[in-house]
Each structure stands twice: as structure tokens, then as C-alpha cells.
mmCIF file of C-alpha atoms in Angstrom:
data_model
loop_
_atom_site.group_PDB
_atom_site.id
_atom_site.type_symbol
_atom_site.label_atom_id
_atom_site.label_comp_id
_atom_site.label_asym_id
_atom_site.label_seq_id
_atom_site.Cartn_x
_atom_site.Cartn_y
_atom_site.Cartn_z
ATOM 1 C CA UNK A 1 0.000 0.000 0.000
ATOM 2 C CA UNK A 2 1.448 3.188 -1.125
ATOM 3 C CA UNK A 3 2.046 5.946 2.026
ATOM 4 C CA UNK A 4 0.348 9.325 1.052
ATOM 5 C CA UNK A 5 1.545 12.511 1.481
ATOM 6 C CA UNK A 6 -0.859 13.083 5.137
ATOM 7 C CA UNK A 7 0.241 9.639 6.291
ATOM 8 C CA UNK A 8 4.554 11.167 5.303
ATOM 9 C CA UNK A 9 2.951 14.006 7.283
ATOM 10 C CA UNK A 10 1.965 12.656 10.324
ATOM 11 C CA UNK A 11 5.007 10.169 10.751
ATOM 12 C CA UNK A 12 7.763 13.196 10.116
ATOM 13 C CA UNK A 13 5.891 15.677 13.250
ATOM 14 C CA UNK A 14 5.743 11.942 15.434
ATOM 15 C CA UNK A 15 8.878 12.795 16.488
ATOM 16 C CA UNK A 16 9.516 15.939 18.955
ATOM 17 C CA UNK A 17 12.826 16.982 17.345
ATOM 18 C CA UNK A 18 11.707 17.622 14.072
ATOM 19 C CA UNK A 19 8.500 19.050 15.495
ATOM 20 C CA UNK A 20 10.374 21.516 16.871
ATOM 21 C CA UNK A 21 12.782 22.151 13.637
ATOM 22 C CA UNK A 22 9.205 23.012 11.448
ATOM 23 C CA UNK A 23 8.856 25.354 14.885
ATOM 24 C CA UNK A 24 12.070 27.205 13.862
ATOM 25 C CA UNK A 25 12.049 27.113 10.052
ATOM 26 C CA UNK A 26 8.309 28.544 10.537
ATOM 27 C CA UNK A 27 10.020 31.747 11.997
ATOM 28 C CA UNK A 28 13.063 31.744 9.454
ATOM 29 C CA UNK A 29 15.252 29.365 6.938
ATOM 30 C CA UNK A 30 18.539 27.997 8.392
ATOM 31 C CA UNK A 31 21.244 25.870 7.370
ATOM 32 C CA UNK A 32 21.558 22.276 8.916
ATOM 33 C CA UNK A 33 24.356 23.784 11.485
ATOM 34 C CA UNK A 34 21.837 26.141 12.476
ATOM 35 C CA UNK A 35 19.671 23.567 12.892
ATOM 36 C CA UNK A 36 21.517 21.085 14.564
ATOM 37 C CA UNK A 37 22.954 23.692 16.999
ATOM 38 C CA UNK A 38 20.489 23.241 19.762
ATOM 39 C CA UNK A 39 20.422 19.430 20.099
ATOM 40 C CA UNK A 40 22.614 16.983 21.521
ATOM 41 C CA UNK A 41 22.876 14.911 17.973
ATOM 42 C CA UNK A 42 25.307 14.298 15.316
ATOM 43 C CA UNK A 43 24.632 16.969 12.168
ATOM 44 C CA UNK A 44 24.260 13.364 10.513
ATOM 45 C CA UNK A 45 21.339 12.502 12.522
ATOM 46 C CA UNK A 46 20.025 15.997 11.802
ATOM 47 C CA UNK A 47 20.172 15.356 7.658
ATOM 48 C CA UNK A 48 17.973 12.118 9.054
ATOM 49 C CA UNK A 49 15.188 13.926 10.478
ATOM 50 C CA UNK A 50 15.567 16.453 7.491
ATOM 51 C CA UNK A 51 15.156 13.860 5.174
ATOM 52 C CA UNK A 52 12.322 12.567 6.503
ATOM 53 C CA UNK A 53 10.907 16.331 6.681
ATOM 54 C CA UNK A 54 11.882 16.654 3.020
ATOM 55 C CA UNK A 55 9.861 13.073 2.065
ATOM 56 C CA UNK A 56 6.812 14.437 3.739
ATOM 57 C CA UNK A 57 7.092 17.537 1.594
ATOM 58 C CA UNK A 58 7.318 19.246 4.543
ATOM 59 C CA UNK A 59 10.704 21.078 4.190
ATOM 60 C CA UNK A 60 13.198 21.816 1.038
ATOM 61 C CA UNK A 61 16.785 22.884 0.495
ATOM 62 C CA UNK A 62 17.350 25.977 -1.354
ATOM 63 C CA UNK A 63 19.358 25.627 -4.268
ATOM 64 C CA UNK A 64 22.632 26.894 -4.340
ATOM 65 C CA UNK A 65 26.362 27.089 -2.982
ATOM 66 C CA UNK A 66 26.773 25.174 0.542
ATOM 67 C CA UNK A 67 25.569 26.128 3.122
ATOM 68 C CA UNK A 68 22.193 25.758 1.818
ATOM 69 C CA UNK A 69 19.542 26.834 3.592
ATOM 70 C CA UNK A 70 16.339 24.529 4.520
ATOM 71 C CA UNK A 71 13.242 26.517 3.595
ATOM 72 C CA UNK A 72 9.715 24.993 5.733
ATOM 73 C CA UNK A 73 6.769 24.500 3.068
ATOM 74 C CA UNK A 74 3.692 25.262 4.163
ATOM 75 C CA UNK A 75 1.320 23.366 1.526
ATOM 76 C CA UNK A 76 1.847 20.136 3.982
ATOM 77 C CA UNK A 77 0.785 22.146 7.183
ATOM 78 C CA UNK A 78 -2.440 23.236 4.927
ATOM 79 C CA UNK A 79 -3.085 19.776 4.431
ATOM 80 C CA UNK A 80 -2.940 19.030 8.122
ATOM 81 C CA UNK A 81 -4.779 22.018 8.869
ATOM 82 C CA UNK A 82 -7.829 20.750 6.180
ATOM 83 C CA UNK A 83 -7.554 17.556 8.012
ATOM 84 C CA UNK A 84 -7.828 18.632 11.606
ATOM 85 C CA UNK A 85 -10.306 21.332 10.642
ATOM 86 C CA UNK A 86 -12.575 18.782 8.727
ATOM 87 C CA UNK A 87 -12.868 16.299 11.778
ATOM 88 C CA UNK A 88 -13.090 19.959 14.248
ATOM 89 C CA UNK A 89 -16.024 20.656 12.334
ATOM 90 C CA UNK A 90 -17.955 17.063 12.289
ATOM 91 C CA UNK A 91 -17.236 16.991 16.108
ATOM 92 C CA UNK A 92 -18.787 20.166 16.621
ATOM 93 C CA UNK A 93 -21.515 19.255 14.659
ATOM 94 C CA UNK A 94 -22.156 16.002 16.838
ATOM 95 C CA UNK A 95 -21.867 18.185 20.093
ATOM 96 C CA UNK A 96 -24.218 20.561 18.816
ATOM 97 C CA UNK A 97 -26.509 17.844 18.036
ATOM 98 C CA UNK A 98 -26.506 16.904 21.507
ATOM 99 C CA UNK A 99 -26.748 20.025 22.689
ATOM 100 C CA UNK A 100 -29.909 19.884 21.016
ATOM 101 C CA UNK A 101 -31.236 16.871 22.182
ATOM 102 C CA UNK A 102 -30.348 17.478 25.698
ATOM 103 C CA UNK A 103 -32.368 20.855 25.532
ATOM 104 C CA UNK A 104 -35.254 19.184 24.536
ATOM 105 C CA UNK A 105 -34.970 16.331 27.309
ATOM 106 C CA UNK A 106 -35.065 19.536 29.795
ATOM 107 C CA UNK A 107 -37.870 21.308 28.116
ATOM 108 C CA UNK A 108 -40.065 18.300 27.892
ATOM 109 C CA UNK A 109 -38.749 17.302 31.648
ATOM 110 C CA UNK A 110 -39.699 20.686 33.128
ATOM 111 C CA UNK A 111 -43.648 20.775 33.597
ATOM 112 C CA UNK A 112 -43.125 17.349 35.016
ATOM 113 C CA UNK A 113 -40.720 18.159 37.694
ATOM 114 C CA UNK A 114 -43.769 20.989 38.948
ATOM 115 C CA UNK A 115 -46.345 18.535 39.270
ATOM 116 C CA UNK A 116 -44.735 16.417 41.200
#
């Protein structure tokens, strides 16, 4: 079964350090030294999580001499924004629903509870 691009999505943000390297390409580009500077990892293990990034479609070098910056691409956090916002919206919905439905109970419950 072929991955999609949401499924690439979800698996890249799983883990907490690239989470947090879409947190700081979101405010600017950097190269992978810039990147990697925070973290206790090898600037090797820091291509690995970009790779993954870049699979997901979620990231992209720039082209041009080294050091190349990584630019963050925002169509993939639109798709997980669709995604989210499309189950947001059906939950509401239910709630609402019930919302309903409990209002009723509690209109059709009231003139009993004053003849009792």
C-alpha cells in the first residue's frame, strides 16, 4: 500500500525533534548547522530527520552554494490544517446535536418536575 503525502505528514511531526525544527524554520530558513545547533545529535542525525521532513514535503533545500539553507513549506501544514479542521467541524456538529437533544430532554422534563 502506497504511504500518502498526510500519512509522510503525520510520521515526520511523530517525532519531537523535528517538530520543533518546522517550529524554527516557521520563523526563518537555516542551514543544517543552524539547525543542529540546539540538540545533543550528530549533524548526521540531523540530515535524518531532514530527510524525513523533506519526504513528507514538509521542508526543502534551497538551491545553491553550501551552506544551503532549509526553507519549511507550508502546503503540507495546509493539508494538516484541512484535516484537523474537517474532523473539528464534524465533532462540533455532533456536540451541537446533543446540545440539542439534551435541551429538549429539559424542556419536555420541566412541567413534570412541577407537578410532582
Amino acid at each position: 500500500m502506497p504511504v500518502d503525502t498526510l500519512s509522510r505528514v503525520f510520521t515526520a511531526l511523530a517525532d519531537p525533534t523535528r517538530r520543533d525544527m518546522v517550529a524554527r524554520l516557521a520563523v526563518a530558513d537555516a542551514t543544517v548547522n543552524q539547525l543542529a545547533e540546539p540538540y545533543q545529535i550528530s549533524v548526521q542525525a540531523v540530515y535524518k530527520h531532514l530527510r524525513l521532513l523533506e519526504q513528507a514535503g514538509m521542508v526543502r533545500r534551497l538551491p545553491g552554494p553550501q551552506p544551503r539553507p532549509v526553507h519549511l513549506e507550508t502546503e503540507a501544514l495546509d493539508l494538516l490544517d484541512e484535516w484537523v479542521e474537517r474532523y473539528r467541524r464534524k465533532a462540533e456538529q455532533r456536540y451541537q446535536r446533543l446540545d440539542r437533544v439534551l435541551a429538549e430532554l429539559n424542556e419536555t422534563e420541566k412541567p413534570e418536575e412541577h407537578q410532582a
